[in-house]
Amino acid sequence: MKTVMSVTTRAPEPHSAKDKDTFAYKTVAHRLPVILTKAIDTTCRRLKSLVESGVVSSDHRLDAEQEMKDSIGRMAKLRNELQTDKPFVELVSTAPDVHIWNRCLSDHMSEFRCEPKWFTTSWLYAECYLYRRVREAFQLTQYVNTFDPFSESKEEALKSSIHAIEVLTEFMRTSFATKDTDIETEFTRFIELSLWGNKCDLSLSAGSQTNQFANPTQDLIQMRDFIIDNHTKQLWHFVDTYRSSSDGLQLSLVLDNSGFELFTDLCLIEFLETSGILNDKSVVKFYVKSMPWFVSDVMTKDFHWFLRYLCDDSNTHSSAVKELAHKWTHNLKTGKWLIIDDHFWTLPHDFSQMKTISPQLYHSLSESNLIVFKGDLNYRKLTADLKWDLSVPFDTSLRGFLPTTLCSLRTIKADVVVGIQDKQMLQKIHTFADNWRETGDYAVIQLAIKQ
Ligand SMILES: O=P(O)(O)OC[C@H]1O[C@](O)(CO)[C@@H](O)[C@@H]1O
Ligand SMILES: [Mn+2]
C-alpha cells in the first residue's frame, strides 16, 4: 500500500519595509511622506476657497477653515509618526469600520507582543493604515467631513488625458464599425487597453501626471512582450461561451483608478456589450472605494464627476466622447450598471479574509460569473502581499479566495509576483533591470477558474 505524505506548505512572510532593498522600504521611507506632504499642501491651498467651491455655506466659513487647519495638523502629525517610526494608534472616530481597524491593532499586539510600526509591520497594513488615517483627519470634522485631498489631482489627471481619450474613442469607433479583425483579437485589444490603463495611477508617480497611448493598435502590440504571464486566451474561451447564452455574462469589475484607467475599463465593457458577451440580462457591478484611497482610486463621487465632465457641453472635447459618456450615464440610470462601495476594500485585510469579515460582499461577488480585479493593490490583496516565489501558481497564492471565476489585470508596481511557471520567462526575468517590479512597465493577466 502506498502512503501519501501530506506536505504542509507554510505561507511565506509578508513584504515589509524592514527589508531595505525592497520597494516596500522605498515606499514607506520616501514615497509616502511625499504623498502626505502633497495632501497637506492641497488642503492648505483649498482652505481659503471652501465657500467659493461649494464645500460649505458662507455661514460656516470660519468654522470650516478652522477644521481644515485641524485636519492639516492631524496629517502633519501622521507624517511625523511615519518618519519617526512611531507605533500605530487606535482610530477614534465613530465610523462603522473603526472597530475592525482597532481589532487589527489588538490582534497584532496579541500575536507579536508589540504595537505595529511603519518600518516593521507588513507593507500592506502600513500603507492602508496611512490612507485610513488621512481619512480620519477629515472624518473628525463637522463641515469638511467629506473633503478629499486627492480630488484635485484625480480631476486634473482626467483633464490632462483628454487627448488620449479622444484617440481611444476613435479607435473604438473604427474597430466597431470596420470589423477588420476577428473577435478574439478585438477582445485581446480591449483587455490590454484596460490592463495598460492601470499603468497611469497617481500613487506610483506620487501624484504627478503620467503618459497614455498615442497609437493604441501599435502601442498594444509593442507592449504585449511585457506581459510576463498572460492568460488572455483562456479568458477569451471562458467569456466566449456567454456570446451564445441567452443569460448573458454577469460581470463584477473591482475598479482601481479614476480618470484615464476608468475610461479604458468602460471601453472594455462597451466592447463586451457590442460583441454580445454582455446582453440585456447582464448587469455590470462596479466596486469602488468608500474613501480617498491610494491617491487615485475611484470613489462613487469620482465616477459621477468623470461622467459629468465628459458629458459637459461647455468642455471642448468631441461629440463622440460626449455621446459615449451620455450612454454610460444612461446605463447607470437604468440599473444596467451598478456602482457599489463597501468598506472592505479600504481595510488592510487580504481577500482570503473577505468571507469572514464581509460575508455580504463575498456573496455579492459570488453572484457574478466573472470578477475582474484591476490594478496593483488588488493584486497585492489577492496574494496577501506575501513573499511568494515567482513560480507559485496564481491559484495557490489566492489561499482559497474564489467566490467565482476571477481574473487580475495588473501592471506590476510592487514586489509580489506569482504564477511565472514558464522556464524561459523565469530566465528572461533575470535579465530585467533591478527595479522591474516598481515601474509598471511589466504586467500580468492571470485567471483562476471556479470549477
Ligand atoms: O493603483 P494601483 O495599480 O493599485 O497601484 C497602487 C500601487 O502603487 C503603489 O503605491 C506603488 O507604486 C503601491 O503601493 C500600490 O500597490
Ligand atoms: Mn490605485
mmCIF file with all atom_site columns, N, CA and C in Angstrom, residues 23 27 30-36 38 127 131 150 153-154 157 160 197-212 257 294-296 411 413 438-440:
data_model
loop_
_atom_site.group_PDB
_atom_site.id
_atom_site.type_symbol
_atom_site.label_atom_id
_atom_site.label_alt_id
_atom_site.label_comp_id
_atom_site.label_asym_id
_atom_site.label_entity_id
_atom_site.label_seq_id
_atom_site.pdbx_PDB_ins_code
_atom_site.Cartn_x
_atom_site.Cartn_y
_atom_site.Cartn_z
_atom_site.occupancy
_atom_site.B_iso_or_equiv
_atom_site.pdbx_formal_charge
_atom_site.auth_seq_id
_atom_site.auth_comp_id
_atom_site.auth_asym_id
_atom_site.auth_atom_id
_atom_site.pdbx_PDB_model_num
ATOM 1   N N  . PHE A 1 23  ? 10.967 47.598 -2.636  1.00 0.00 ? 23  PHE A N  1
ATOM 2   C CA . PHE A 1 23  ? 10.133 48.747 -2.967  1.00 0.00 ? 23  PHE A CA 1
ATOM 3   C C  . PHE A 1 23  ? 9.272  49.126 -1.754  1.00 0.00 ? 23  PHE A C  1
ATOM 4   N N  . THR A 1 27  ? 8.928  52.860 -0.489  1.00 0.00 ? 27  THR A N  1
ATOM 5   C CA . THR A 1 27  ? 7.614  53.488 -0.391  1.00 0.00 ? 27  THR A CA 1
ATOM 6   C C  . THR A 1 27  ? 7.412  54.112 0.983   1.00 0.00 ? 27  THR A C  1
ATOM 7   N N  . HIS A 1 30  ? 10.252 56.923 1.603   1.00 0.00 ? 30  HIS A N  1
ATOM 8   C CA . HIS A 1 30  ? 10.368 58.099 0.728   1.00 0.00 ? 30  HIS A CA 1
ATOM 9   C C  . HIS A 1 30  ? 9.074  58.517 0.031   1.00 0.00 ? 30  HIS A C  1
ATOM 10  N N  . ARG A 1 31  ? 8.299  57.548 -0.460  1.00 0.00 ? 31  ARG A N  1
ATOM 11  C CA . ARG A 1 31  ? 7.160  57.940 -1.293  1.00 0.00 ? 31  ARG A CA 1
ATOM 12  C C  . ARG A 1 31  ? 5.965  58.392 -0.453  1.00 0.00 ? 31  ARG A C  1
ATOM 13  N N  . LEU A 1 32  ? 5.675  57.668 0.634   1.00 0.00 ? 32  LEU A N  1
ATOM 14  C CA . LEU A 1 32  ? 4.502  58.047 1.432   1.00 0.00 ? 32  LEU A CA 1
ATOM 15  C C  . LEU A 1 32  ? 4.630  59.443 2.070   1.00 0.00 ? 32  LEU A C  1
ATOM 16  N N  . PRO A 1 33  ? 5.816  59.826 2.570   1.00 0.00 ? 33  PRO A N  1
ATOM 17  C CA . PRO A 1 33  ? 5.912  61.199 3.088   1.00 0.00 ? 33  PRO A CA 1
ATOM 18  C C  . PRO A 1 33  ? 5.633  62.257 2.009   1.00 0.00 ? 33  PRO A C  1
ATOM 19  N N  . VAL A 1 34  ? 6.040  61.960 0.773   1.00 0.00 ? 34  VAL A N  1
ATOM 20  C CA . VAL A 1 34  ? 5.785  62.927 -0.321  1.00 0.00 ? 34  VAL A CA 1
ATOM 21  C C  . VAL A 1 34  ? 4.276  63.020 -0.575  1.00 0.00 ? 34  VAL A C  1
ATOM 22  N N  . ILE A 1 35  ? 3.621  61.866 -0.587  1.00 0.00 ? 35  ILE A N  1
ATOM 23  C CA . ILE A 1 35  ? 2.169  61.851 -0.828  1.00 0.00 ? 35  ILE A CA 1
ATOM 24  C C  . ILE A 1 35  ? 1.450  62.635 0.279   1.00 0.00 ? 35  ILE A C  1
ATOM 25  N N  . LEU A 1 36  ? 1.887  62.438 1.512   1.00 0.00 ? 36  LEU A N  1
ATOM 26  C CA . LEU A 1 36  ? 1.263  63.168 2.637   1.00 0.00 ? 36  LEU A CA 1
ATOM 27  C C  . LEU A 1 36  ? 1.515  64.673 2.523   1.00 0.00 ? 36  LEU A C  1
ATOM 28  N N  . LYS A 1 38  ? 1.954  66.362 -0.160  1.00 0.00 ? 38  LYS A N  1
ATOM 29  C CA . LYS A 1 38  ? 1.087  66.915 -1.224  1.00 0.00 ? 38  LYS A CA 1
ATOM 30  C C  . LYS A 1 38  ? -0.350 67.062 -0.732  1.00 0.00 ? 38  LYS A C  1
ATOM 31  N N  . GLU A 1 127 ? 0.629  50.703 4.631   1.00 0.00 ? 127 GLU A N  1
ATOM 32  C CA . GLU A 1 127 ? 0.200  51.630 3.578   1.00 0.00 ? 127 GLU A CA 1
ATOM 33  C C  . GLU A 1 127 ? -1.307 51.896 3.674   1.00 0.00 ? 127 GLU A C  1
ATOM 34  N N  . TYR A 1 131 ? -3.578 55.673 4.582   1.00 0.00 ? 131 TYR A N  1
ATOM 35  C CA . TYR A 1 131 ? -4.721 56.299 3.901   1.00 0.00 ? 131 TYR A CA 1
ATOM 36  C C  . TYR A 1 131 ? -5.950 56.363 4.820   1.00 0.00 ? 131 TYR A C  1
ATOM 37  N N  . PHE A 1 150 ? -7.289 64.365 -2.404  1.00 0.00 ? 150 PHE A N  1
ATOM 38  C CA . PHE A 1 150 ? -6.755 63.893 -3.689  1.00 0.00 ? 150 PHE A CA 1
ATOM 39  C C  . PHE A 1 150 ? -7.681 64.222 -4.871  1.00 0.00 ? 150 PHE A C  1
ATOM 40  N N  . SER A 1 153 ? -6.178 66.224 -7.818  1.00 0.00 ? 153 SER A N  1
ATOM 41  C CA . SER A 1 153 ? -5.238 65.529 -8.713  1.00 0.00 ? 153 SER A CA 1
ATOM 42  C C  . SER A 1 153 ? -5.976 64.500 -9.565  1.00 0.00 ? 153 SER A C  1
ATOM 43  N N  . LYS A 1 154 ? -7.046 63.897 -9.030  1.00 0.00 ? 154 LYS A N  1
ATOM 44  C CA . LYS A 1 154 ? -7.830 62.961 -9.856  1.00 0.00 ? 154 LYS A CA 1
ATOM 45  C C  . LYS A 1 154 ? -8.476 63.714 -11.022 1.00 0.00 ? 154 LYS A C  1
ATOM 46  N N  . ALA A 1 157 ? -5.920 64.813 -13.583 1.00 0.00 ? 157 ALA A N  1
ATOM 47  C CA . ALA A 1 157 ? -5.436 63.671 -14.373 1.00 0.00 ? 157 ALA A CA 1
ATOM 48  C C  . ALA A 1 157 ? -6.399 63.381 -15.517 1.00 0.00 ? 157 ALA A C  1
ATOM 49  N N  . SER A 1 160 ? -6.035 66.104 -18.175 1.00 0.00 ? 160 SER A N  1
ATOM 50  C CA . SER A 1 160 ? -4.812 66.036 -18.982 1.00 0.00 ? 160 SER A CA 1
ATOM 51  C C  . SER A 1 160 ? -4.780 64.799 -19.869 1.00 0.00 ? 160 SER A C  1
ATOM 52  N N  . GLY A 1 197 ? -4.102 50.709 -19.013 1.00 0.00 ? 197 GLY A N  1
ATOM 53  C CA . GLY A 1 197 ? -4.706 51.889 -18.365 1.00 0.00 ? 197 GLY A CA 1
ATOM 54  C C  . GLY A 1 197 ? -4.273 51.951 -16.911 1.00 0.00 ? 197 GLY A C  1
ATOM 55  N N  . ASN A 1 198 ? -3.968 50.800 -16.340 1.00 0.00 ? 198 ASN A N  1
ATOM 56  C CA . ASN A 1 198 ? -3.543 50.728 -14.935 1.00 0.00 ? 198 ASN A CA 1
ATOM 57  C C  . ASN A 1 198 ? -2.137 51.270 -14.694 1.00 0.00 ? 198 ASN A C  1
ATOM 58  N N  . LYS A 1 199 ? -1.411 51.463 -15.777 1.00 0.00 ? 199 LYS A N  1
ATOM 59  C CA . LYS A 1 199 ? -0.054 51.997 -15.599 1.00 0.00 ? 199 LYS A CA 1
ATOM 60  C C  . LYS A 1 199 ? -0.101 53.458 -15.120 1.00 0.00 ? 199 LYS A C  1
ATOM 61  N N  . CYS A 1 200 ? -1.273 54.054 -15.321 1.00 0.00 ? 200 CYS A N  1
ATOM 62  C CA . CYS A 1 200 ? -1.356 55.506 -15.115 1.00 0.00 ? 200 CYS A CA 1
ATOM 63  C C  . CYS A 1 200 ? -1.831 55.930 -13.735 1.00 0.00 ? 200 CYS A C  1
ATOM 64  N N  . ASP A 1 201 ? -1.613 55.128 -12.682 1.00 0.00 ? 201 ASP A N  1
ATOM 65  C CA . ASP A 1 201 ? -2.130 55.570 -11.391 1.00 0.00 ? 201 ASP A CA 1
ATOM 66  C C  . ASP A 1 201 ? -1.261 56.686 -10.822 1.00 0.00 ? 201 ASP A C  1
ATOM 67  N N  . LEU A 1 202 ? -1.867 57.462 -9.942  1.00 0.00 ? 202 LEU A N  1
ATOM 68  C CA . LEU A 1 202 ? -1.157 58.635 -9.426  1.00 0.00 ? 202 LEU A CA 1
ATOM 69  C C  . LEU A 1 202 ? -0.352 58.339 -8.172  1.00 0.00 ? 202 LEU A C  1
ATOM 70  N N  . SER A 1 203 ? -0.585 57.178 -7.531  1.00 0.00 ? 203 SER A N  1
ATOM 71  C CA . SER A 1 203 ? 0.185  56.937 -6.312  1.00 0.00 ? 203 SER A CA 1
ATOM 72  C C  . SER A 1 203 ? 1.609  56.530 -6.677  1.00 0.00 ? 203 SER A C  1
ATOM 73  N N  . LEU A 1 204 ? 1.766  55.870 -7.846  1.00 0.00 ? 204 LEU A N  1
ATOM 74  C CA . LEU A 1 204 ? 3.102  55.477 -8.282  1.00 0.00 ? 204 LEU A CA 1
ATOM 75  C C  . LEU A 1 204 ? 3.961  56.717 -8.548  1.00 0.00 ? 204 LEU A C  1
ATOM 76  N N  . SER A 1 205 ? 3.304  57.711 -9.154  1.00 0.00 ? 205 SER A N  1
ATOM 77  C CA . SER A 1 205 ? 4.063  58.920 -9.507  1.00 0.00 ? 205 SER A CA 1
ATOM 78  C C  . SER A 1 205 ? 3.944  59.971 -8.406  1.00 0.00 ? 205 SER A C  1
ATOM 79  N N  . ALA A 1 206 ? 3.505  59.555 -7.225  1.00 0.00 ? 206 ALA A N  1
ATOM 80  C CA . ALA A 1 206 ? 3.282  60.467 -6.090  1.00 0.00 ? 206 ALA A CA 1
ATOM 81  C C  . ALA A 1 206 ? 2.432  61.672 -6.502  1.00 0.00 ? 206 ALA A C  1
ATOM 82  N N  . GLY A 1 207 ? 1.469  61.437 -7.380  1.00 0.00 ? 207 GLY A N  1
ATOM 83  C CA . GLY A 1 207 ? 0.519  62.488 -7.733  1.00 0.00 ? 207 GLY A CA 1
ATOM 84  C C  . GLY A 1 207 ? 0.843  63.236 -9.018  1.00 0.00 ? 207 GLY A C  1
ATOM 85  N N  . SER A 1 208 ? 1.993  62.970 -9.635  1.00 0.00 ? 208 SER A N  1
ATOM 86  C CA . SER A 1 208 ? 2.281  63.660 -10.898 1.00 0.00 ? 208 SER A CA 1
ATOM 87  C C  . SER A 1 208 ? 1.539  62.959 -12.033 1.00 0.00 ? 208 SER A C  1
ATOM 88  N N  . GLN A 1 209 ? 1.281  63.689 -13.080 1.00 0.00 ? 209 GLN A N  1
ATOM 89  C CA . GLN A 1 209 ? 0.506  63.109 -14.179 1.00 0.00 ? 209 GLN A CA 1
ATOM 90  C C  . GLN A 1 209 ? 1.384  62.157 -15.000 1.00 0.00 ? 209 GLN A C  1
ATOM 91  N N  . THR A 1 210 ? 0.742  61.158 -15.621 1.00 0.00 ? 210 THR A N  1
ATOM 92  C CA . THR A 1 210 ? 1.513  60.125 -16.343 1.00 0.00 ? 210 THR A CA 1
ATOM 93  C C  . THR A 1 210 ? 1.058  60.051 -17.816 1.00 0.00 ? 210 THR A C  1
ATOM 94  N N  . ASN A 1 211 ? 1.834  59.306 -18.614 1.00 0.00 ? 211 ASN A N  1
ATOM 95  C CA . ASN A 1 211 ? 1.548  59.265 -20.066 1.00 0.00 ? 211 ASN A CA 1
ATOM 96  C C  . ASN A 1 211 ? 0.518  58.208 -20.446 1.00 0.00 ? 211 ASN A C  1
ATOM 97  N N  . GLN A 1 212 ? -0.137 58.422 -21.579 1.00 0.00 ? 212 GLN A N  1
ATOM 98  C CA . GLN A 1 212 ? -1.047 57.396 -22.091 1.00 0.00 ? 212 GLN A CA 1
ATOM 99  C C  . GLN A 1 212 ? -0.738 57.097 -23.555 1.00 0.00 ? 212 GLN A C  1
ATOM 100 N N  . ASN A 1 257 ? -8.197 52.815 -10.512 1.00 0.00 ? 257 ASN A N  1
ATOM 101 C CA . ASN A 1 257 ? -8.004 54.265 -10.552 1.00 0.00 ? 257 ASN A CA 1
ATOM 102 C C  . ASN A 1 257 ? -9.043 55.000 -11.390 1.00 0.00 ? 257 ASN A C  1
ATOM 103 N N  . PHE A 1 294 ? -5.202 55.504 -1.837  1.00 0.00 ? 294 PHE A N  1
ATOM 104 C CA . PHE A 1 294 ? -4.040 55.359 -2.715  1.00 0.00 ? 294 PHE A CA 1
ATOM 105 C C  . PHE A 1 294 ? -4.049 56.421 -3.825  1.00 0.00 ? 294 PHE A C  1
ATOM 106 N N  . VAL A 1 295 ? -4.359 57.645 -3.424  1.00 0.00 ? 295 VAL A N  1
ATOM 107 C CA . VAL A 1 295 ? -4.388 58.848 -4.255  1.00 0.00 ? 295 VAL A CA 1
ATOM 108 C C  . VAL A 1 295 ? -5.450 58.801 -5.353  1.00 0.00 ? 295 VAL A C  1
ATOM 109 N N  . SER A 1 296 ? -5.335 57.846 -6.273  1.00 0.00 ? 296 SER A N  1
ATOM 110 C CA . SER A 1 296 ? -6.160 57.969 -7.483  1.00 0.00 ? 296 SER A CA 1
ATOM 111 C C  . SER A 1 296 ? -7.327 56.996 -7.572  1.00 0.00 ? 296 SER A C  1
ATOM 112 N N  . THR A 1 411 ? -0.658 45.901 -13.839 1.00 0.00 ? 411 THR A N  1
ATOM 113 C CA . THR A 1 411 ? 0.704  46.282 -14.178 1.00 0.00 ? 411 THR A CA 1
ATOM 114 C C  . THR A 1 411 ? 1.496  46.260 -12.874 1.00 0.00 ? 411 THR A C  1
ATOM 115 N N  . LYS A 1 413 ? 3.648  47.063 -9.932  1.00 0.00 ? 413 LYS A N  1
ATOM 116 C CA . LYS A 1 413 ? 4.166  48.258 -9.255  1.00 0.00 ? 413 LYS A CA 1
ATOM 117 C C  . LYS A 1 413 ? 4.482  47.949 -7.797  1.00 0.00 ? 413 LYS A C  1
ATOM 118 N N  . GLU A 1 438 ? 8.906  47.757 -10.048 1.00 0.00 ? 438 GLU A N  1
ATOM 119 C CA . GLU A 1 438 ? 8.488  49.035 -9.461  1.00 0.00 ? 438 GLU A CA 1
ATOM 120 C C  . GLU A 1 438 ? 7.921  50.023 -10.474 1.00 0.00 ? 438 GLU A C  1
ATOM 121 N N  . THR A 1 439 ? 8.054  49.705 -11.743 1.00 0.00 ? 439 THR A N  1
ATOM 122 C CA . THR A 1 439 ? 7.845  50.745 -12.744 1.00 0.00 ? 439 THR A CA 1
ATOM 123 C C  . THR A 1 439 ? 6.479  50.722 -13.424 1.00 0.00 ? 439 THR A C  1
ATOM 124 N N  . GLY A 1 440 ? 5.778  49.611 -13.340 1.00 0.00 ? 440 GLY A N  1
ATOM 125 C CA . GLY A 1 440 ? 4.527  49.472 -14.097 1.00 0.00 ? 440 GLY A CA 1
ATOM 126 C C  . GLY A 1 440 ? 4.791  49.136 -15.563 1.00 0.00 ? 440 GLY A C  1
#
